[in-house]
mmCIF file of N, CA and C in Angstrom:
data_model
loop_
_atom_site.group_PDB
_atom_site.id
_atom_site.type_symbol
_atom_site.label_atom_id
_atom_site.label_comp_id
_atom_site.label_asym_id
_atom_site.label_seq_id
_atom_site.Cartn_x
_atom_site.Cartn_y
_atom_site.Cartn_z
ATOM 1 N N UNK A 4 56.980 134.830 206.793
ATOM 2 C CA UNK A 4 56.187 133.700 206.334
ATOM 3 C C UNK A 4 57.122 132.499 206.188
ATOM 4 N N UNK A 5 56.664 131.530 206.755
ATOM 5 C CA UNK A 5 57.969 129.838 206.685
ATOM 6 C C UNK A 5 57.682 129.691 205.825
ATOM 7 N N UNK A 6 56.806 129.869 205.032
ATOM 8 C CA UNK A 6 56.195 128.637 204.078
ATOM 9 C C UNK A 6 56.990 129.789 202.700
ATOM 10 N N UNK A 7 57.237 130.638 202.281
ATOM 11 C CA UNK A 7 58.113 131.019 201.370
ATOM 12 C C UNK A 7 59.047 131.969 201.898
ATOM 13 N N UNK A 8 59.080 131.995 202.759
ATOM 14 C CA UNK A 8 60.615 133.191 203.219
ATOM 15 C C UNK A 8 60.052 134.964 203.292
ATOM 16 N N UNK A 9 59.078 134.883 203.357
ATOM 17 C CA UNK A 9 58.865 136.561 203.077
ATOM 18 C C UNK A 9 58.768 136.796 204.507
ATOM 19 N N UNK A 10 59.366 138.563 204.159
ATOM 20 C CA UNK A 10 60.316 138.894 206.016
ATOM 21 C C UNK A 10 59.029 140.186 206.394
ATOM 22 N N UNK A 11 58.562 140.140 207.515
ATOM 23 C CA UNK A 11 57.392 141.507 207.630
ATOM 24 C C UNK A 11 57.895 142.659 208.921
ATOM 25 N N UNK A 12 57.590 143.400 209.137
ATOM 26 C CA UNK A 12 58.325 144.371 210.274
ATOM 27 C C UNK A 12 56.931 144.010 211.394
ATOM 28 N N UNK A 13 57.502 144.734 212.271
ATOM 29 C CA UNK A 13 55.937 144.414 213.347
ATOM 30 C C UNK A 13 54.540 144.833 213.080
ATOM 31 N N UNK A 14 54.467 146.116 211.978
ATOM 32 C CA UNK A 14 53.374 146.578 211.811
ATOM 33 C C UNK A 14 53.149 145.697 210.429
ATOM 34 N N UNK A 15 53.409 144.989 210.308
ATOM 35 C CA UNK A 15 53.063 144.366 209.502
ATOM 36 C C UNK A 15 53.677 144.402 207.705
ATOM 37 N N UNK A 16 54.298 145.459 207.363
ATOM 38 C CA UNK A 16 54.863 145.875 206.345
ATOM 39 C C UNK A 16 55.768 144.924 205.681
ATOM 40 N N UNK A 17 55.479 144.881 204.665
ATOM 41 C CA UNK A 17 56.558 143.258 204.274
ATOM 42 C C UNK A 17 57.768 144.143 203.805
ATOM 43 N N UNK A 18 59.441 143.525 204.179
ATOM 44 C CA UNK A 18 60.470 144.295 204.381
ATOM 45 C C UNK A 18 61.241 143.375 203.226
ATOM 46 N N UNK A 19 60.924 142.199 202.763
ATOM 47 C CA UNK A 19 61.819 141.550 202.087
ATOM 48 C C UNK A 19 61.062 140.329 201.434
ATOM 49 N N UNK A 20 61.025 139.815 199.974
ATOM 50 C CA UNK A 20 60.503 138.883 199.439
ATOM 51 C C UNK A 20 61.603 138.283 198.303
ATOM 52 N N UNK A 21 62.058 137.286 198.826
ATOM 53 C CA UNK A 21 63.035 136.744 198.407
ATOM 54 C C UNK A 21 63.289 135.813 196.617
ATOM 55 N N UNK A 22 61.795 135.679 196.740
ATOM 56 C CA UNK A 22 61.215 135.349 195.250
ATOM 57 C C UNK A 22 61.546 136.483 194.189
ATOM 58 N N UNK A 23 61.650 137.706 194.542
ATOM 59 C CA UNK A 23 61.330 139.094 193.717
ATOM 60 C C UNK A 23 62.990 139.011 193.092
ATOM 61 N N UNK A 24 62.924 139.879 191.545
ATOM 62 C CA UNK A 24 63.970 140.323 190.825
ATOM 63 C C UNK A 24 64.860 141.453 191.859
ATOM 64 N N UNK A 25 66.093 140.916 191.895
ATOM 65 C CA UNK A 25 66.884 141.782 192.921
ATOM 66 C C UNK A 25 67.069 143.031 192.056
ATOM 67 N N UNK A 26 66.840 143.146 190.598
ATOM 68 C CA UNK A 26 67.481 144.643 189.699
ATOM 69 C C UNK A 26 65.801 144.981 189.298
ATOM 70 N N UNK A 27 64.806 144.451 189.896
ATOM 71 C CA UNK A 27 63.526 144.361 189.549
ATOM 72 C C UNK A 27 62.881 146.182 190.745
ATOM 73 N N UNK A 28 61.344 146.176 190.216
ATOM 74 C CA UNK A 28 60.558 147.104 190.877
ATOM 75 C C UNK A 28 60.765 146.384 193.008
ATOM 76 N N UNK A 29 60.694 147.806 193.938
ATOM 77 C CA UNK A 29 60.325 146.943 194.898
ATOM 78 C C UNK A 29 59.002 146.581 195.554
ATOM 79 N N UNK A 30 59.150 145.221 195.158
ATOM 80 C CA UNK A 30 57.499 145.334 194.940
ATOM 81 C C UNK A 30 57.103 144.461 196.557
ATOM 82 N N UNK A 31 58.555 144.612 197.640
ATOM 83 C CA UNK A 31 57.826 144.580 198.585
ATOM 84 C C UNK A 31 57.303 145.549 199.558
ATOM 85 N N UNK A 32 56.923 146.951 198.216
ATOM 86 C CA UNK A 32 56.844 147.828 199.356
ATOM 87 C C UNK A 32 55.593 148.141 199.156
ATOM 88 N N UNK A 33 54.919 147.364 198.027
ATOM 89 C CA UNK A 33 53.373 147.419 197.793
ATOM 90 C C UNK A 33 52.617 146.900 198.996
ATOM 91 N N UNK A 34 51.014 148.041 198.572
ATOM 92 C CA UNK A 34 50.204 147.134 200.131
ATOM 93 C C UNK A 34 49.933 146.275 199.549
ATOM 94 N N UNK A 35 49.968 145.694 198.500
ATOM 95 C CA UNK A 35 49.474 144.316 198.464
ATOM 96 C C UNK A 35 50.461 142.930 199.031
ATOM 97 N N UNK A 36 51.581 143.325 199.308
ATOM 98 C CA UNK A 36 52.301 142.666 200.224
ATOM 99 C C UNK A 36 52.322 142.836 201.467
ATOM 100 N N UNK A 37 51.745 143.498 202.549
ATOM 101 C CA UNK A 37 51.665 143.730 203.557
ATOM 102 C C UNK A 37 50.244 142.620 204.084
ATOM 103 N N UNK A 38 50.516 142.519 205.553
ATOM 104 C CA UNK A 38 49.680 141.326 206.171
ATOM 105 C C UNK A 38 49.202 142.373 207.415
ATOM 106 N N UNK A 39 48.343 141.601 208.176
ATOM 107 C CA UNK A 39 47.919 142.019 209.407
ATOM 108 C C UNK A 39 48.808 141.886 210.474
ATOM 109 N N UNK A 40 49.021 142.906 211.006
ATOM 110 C CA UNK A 40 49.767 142.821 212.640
ATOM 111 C C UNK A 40 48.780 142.707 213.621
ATOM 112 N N UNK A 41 48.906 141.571 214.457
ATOM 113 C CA UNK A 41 48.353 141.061 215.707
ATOM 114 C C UNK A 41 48.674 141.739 216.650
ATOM 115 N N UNK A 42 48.549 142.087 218.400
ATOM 116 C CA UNK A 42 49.279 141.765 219.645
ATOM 117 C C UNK A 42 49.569 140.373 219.428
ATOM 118 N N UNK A 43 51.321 139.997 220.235
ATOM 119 C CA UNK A 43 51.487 139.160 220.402
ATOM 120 C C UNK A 43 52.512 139.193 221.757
ATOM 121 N N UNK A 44 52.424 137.979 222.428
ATOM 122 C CA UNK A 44 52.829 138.236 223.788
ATOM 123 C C UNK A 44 54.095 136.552 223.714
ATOM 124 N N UNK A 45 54.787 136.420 224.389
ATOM 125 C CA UNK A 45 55.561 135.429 224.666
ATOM 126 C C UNK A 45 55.650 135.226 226.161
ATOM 127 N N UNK A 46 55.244 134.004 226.050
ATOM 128 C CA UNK A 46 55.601 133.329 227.953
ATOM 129 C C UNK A 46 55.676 131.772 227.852
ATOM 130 N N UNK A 47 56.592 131.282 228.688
ATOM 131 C CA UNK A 47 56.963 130.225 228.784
ATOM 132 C C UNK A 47 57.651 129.864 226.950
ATOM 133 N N UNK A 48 58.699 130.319 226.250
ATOM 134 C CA UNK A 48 58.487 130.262 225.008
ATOM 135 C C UNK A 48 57.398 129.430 224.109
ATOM 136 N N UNK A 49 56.059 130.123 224.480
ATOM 137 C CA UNK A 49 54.933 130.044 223.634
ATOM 138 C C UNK A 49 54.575 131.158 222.953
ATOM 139 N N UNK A 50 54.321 131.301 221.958
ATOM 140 C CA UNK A 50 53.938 133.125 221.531
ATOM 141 C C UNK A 50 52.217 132.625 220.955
ATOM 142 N N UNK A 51 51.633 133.974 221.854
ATOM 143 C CA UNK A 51 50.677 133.317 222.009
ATOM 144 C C UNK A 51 50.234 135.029 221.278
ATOM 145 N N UNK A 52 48.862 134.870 220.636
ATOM 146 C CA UNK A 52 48.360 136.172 219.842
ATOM 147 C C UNK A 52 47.164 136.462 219.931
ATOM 148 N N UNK A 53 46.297 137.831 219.835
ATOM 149 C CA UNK A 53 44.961 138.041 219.993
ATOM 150 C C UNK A 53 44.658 138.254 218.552
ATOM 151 N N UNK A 54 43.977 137.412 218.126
ATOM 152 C CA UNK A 54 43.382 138.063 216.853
ATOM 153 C C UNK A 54 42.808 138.992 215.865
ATOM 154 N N UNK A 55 43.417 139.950 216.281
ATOM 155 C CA UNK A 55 41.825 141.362 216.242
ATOM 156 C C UNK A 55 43.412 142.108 216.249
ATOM 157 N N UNK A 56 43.431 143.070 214.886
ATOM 158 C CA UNK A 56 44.558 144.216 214.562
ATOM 159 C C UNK A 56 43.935 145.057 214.978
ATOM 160 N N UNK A 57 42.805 145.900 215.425
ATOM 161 C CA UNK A 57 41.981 147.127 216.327
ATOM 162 C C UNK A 57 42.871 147.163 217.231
ATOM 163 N N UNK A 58 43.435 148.534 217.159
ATOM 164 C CA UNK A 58 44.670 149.248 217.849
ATOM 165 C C UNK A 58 44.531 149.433 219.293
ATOM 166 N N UNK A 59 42.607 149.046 219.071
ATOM 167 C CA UNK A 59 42.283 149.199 220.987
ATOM 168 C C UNK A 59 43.084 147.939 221.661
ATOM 169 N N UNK A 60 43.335 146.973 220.891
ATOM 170 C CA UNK A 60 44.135 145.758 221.271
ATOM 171 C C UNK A 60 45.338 145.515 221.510
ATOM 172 N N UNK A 61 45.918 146.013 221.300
ATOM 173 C CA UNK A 61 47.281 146.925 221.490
ATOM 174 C C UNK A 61 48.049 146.000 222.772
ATOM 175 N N UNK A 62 47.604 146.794 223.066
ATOM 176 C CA UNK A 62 48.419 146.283 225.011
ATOM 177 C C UNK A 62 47.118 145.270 225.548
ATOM 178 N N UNK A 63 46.574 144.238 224.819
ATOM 179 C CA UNK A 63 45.027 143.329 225.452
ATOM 180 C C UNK A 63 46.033 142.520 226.510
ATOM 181 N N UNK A 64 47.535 142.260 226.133
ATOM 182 C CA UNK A 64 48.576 141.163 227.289
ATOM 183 C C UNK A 64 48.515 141.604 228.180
ATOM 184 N N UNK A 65 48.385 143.166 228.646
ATOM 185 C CA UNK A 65 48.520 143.679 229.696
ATOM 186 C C UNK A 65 47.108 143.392 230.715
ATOM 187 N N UNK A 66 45.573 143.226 229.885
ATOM 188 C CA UNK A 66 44.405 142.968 230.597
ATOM 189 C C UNK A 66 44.305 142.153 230.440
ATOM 190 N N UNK A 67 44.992 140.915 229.866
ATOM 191 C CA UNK A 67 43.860 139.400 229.655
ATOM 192 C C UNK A 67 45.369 138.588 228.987
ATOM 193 N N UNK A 68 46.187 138.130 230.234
ATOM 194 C CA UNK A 68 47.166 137.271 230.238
ATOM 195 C C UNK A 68 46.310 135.942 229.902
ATOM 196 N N UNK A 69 47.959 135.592 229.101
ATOM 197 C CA UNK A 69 47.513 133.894 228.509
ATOM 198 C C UNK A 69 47.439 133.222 229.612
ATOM 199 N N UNK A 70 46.621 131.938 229.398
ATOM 200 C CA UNK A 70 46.648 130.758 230.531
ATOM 201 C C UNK A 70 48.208 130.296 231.175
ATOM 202 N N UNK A 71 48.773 130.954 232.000
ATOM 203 C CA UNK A 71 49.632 129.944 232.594
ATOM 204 C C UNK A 71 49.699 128.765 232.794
ATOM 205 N N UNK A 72 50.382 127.822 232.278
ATOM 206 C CA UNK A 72 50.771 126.507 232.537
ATOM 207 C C UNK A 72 51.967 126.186 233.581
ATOM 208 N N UNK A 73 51.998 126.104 234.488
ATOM 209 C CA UNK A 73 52.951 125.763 235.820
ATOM 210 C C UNK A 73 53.889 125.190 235.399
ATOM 211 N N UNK A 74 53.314 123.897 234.483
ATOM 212 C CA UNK A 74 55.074 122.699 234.335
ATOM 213 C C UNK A 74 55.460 123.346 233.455
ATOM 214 N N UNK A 75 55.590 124.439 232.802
ATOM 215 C CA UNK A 75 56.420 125.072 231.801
ATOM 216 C C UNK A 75 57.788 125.462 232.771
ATOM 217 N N UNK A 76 57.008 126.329 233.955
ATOM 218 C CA UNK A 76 58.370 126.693 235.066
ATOM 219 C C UNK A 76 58.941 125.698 235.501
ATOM 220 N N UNK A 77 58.419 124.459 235.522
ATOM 221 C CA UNK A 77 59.565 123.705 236.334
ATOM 222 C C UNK A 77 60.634 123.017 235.468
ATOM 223 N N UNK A 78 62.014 123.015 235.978
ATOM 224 C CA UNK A 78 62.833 122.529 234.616
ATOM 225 C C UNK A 78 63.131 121.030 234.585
ATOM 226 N N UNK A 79 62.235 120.285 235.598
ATOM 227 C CA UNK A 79 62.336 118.824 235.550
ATOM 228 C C UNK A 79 61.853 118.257 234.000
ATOM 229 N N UNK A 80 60.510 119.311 233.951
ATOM 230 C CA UNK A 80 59.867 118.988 233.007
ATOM 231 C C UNK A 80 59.952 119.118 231.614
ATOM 232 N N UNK A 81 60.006 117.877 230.690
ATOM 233 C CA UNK A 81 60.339 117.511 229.700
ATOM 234 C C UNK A 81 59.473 117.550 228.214
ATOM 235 N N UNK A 82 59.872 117.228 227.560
ATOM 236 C CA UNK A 82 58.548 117.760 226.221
ATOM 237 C C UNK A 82 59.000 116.639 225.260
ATOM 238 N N UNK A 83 58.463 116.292 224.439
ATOM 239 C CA UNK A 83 59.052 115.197 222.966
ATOM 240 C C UNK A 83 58.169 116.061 221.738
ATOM 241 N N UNK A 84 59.218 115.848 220.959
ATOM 242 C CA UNK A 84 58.429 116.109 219.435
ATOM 243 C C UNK A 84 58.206 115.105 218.949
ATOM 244 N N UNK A 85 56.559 114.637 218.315
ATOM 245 C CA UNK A 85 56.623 113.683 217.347
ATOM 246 C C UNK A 85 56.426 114.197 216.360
ATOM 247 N N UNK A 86 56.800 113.021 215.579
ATOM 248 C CA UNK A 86 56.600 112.871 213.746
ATOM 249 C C UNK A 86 55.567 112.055 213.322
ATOM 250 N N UNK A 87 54.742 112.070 212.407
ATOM 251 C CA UNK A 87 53.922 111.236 211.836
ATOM 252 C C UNK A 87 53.673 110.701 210.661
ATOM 253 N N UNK A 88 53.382 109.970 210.043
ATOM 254 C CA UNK A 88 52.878 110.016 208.348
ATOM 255 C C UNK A 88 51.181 110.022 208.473
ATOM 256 N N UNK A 89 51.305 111.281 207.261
ATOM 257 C CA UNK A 89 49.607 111.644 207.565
ATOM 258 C C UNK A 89 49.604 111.301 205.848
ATOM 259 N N UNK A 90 48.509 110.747 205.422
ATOM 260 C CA UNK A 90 47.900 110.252 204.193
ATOM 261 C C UNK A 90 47.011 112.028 203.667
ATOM 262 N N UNK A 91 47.690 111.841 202.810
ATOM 263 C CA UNK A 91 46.684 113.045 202.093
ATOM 264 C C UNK A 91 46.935 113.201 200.422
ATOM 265 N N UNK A 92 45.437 113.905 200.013
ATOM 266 C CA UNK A 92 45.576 113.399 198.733
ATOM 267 C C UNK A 92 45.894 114.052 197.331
ATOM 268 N N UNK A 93 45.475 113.704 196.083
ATOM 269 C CA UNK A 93 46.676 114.571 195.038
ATOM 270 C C UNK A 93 46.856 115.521 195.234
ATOM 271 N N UNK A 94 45.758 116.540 195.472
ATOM 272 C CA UNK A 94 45.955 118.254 195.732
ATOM 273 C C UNK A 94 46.839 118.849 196.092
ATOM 274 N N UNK A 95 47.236 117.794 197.424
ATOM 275 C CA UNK A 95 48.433 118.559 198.340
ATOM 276 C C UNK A 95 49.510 118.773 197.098
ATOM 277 N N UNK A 96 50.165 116.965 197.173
ATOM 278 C CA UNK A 96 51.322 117.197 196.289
ATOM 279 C C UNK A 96 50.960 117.486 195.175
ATOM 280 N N UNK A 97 50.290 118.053 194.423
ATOM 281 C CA UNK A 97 50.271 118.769 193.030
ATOM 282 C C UNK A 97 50.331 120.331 193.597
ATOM 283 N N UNK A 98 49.920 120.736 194.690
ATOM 284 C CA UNK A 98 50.197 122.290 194.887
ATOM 285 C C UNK A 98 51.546 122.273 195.246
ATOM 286 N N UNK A 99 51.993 121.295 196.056
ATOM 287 C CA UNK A 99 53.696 121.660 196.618
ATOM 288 C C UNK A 99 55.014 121.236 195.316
ATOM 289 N N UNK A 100 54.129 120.855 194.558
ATOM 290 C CA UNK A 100 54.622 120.332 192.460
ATOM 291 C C UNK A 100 54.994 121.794 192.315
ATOM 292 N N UNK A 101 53.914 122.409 192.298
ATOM 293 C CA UNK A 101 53.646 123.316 191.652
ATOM 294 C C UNK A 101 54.005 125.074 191.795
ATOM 295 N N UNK A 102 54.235 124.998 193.817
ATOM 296 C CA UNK A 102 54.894 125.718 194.260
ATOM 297 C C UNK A 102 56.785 125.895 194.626
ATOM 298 N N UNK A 103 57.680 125.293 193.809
ATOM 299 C CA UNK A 103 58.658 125.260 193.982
ATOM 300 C C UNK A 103 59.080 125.684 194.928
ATOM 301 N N UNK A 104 58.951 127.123 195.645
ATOM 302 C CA UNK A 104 59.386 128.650 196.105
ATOM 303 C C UNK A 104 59.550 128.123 197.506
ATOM 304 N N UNK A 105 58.632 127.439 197.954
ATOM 305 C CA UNK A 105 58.243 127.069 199.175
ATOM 306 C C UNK A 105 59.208 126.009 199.950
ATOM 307 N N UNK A 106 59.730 125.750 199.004
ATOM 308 C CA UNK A 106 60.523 124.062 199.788
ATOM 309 C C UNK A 106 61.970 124.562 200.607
ATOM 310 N N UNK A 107 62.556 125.439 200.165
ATOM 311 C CA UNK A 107 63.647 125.835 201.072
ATOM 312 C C UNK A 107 63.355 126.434 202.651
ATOM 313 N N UNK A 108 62.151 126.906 202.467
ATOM 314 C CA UNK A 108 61.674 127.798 203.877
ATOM 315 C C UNK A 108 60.755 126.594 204.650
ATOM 316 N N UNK A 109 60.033 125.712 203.793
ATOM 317 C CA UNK A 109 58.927 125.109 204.748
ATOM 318 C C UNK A 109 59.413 123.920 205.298
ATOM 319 N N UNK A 110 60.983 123.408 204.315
ATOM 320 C CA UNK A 110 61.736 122.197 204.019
ATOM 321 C C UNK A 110 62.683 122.012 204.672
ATOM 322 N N UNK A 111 62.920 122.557 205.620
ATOM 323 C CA UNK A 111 64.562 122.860 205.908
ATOM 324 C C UNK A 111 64.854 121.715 206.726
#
């Protein structure tokens, strides 16, 4: 998870929560720390995912490849990151007030 640092294995099992007492219970081995595991496939470094944890889904990359995009292969081709200022209102910054935990992982 970026947004607080918590580490998960592929099946989904959370392996590490960095918030937790290191001489404390391990309480990332509760299911209530565990998330859903997707298929997920990588091409052109895009990682692209099927939504649906049903194990029939498993190998879905193998029947139902992502959309290829061509100018990804060619290496002429170039990309830009932008930045923006987006207006938004108290909520946000009173939850990111309020979530300390979050700013090293989402902040970097």
């Amino acid at each position: 998870c970026v947004y607080h640092g918590w580490c998960f294995g592929g099946a989904g099992d959370c392996k590490f929560i960095p918030q937790a007492p290191r001489d404390g219970p391990p309480v990332h081995t509760s299911s209530k720390a565990c998330v859903a595991a997707y298929p997920t496939y990588v091409q052109n470094g895009i990682l692209w995912f099927w939504p649906n944890s049903d194990p029939q889904y498993k190998e879905i990359h193998l029947k139902k490849t992502p959309h290829h995009i061509p100018e990804l292969d060619d290496p002429s081709f170039t990309n830009a990151t932008i930045t923006r200022d987006i207006a938004y209102g108290y909520e946000v910054l009173i939850e990111n007030l309020m979530d300390p935990s979050h700013v090293h992982y989402a902040h970097y």
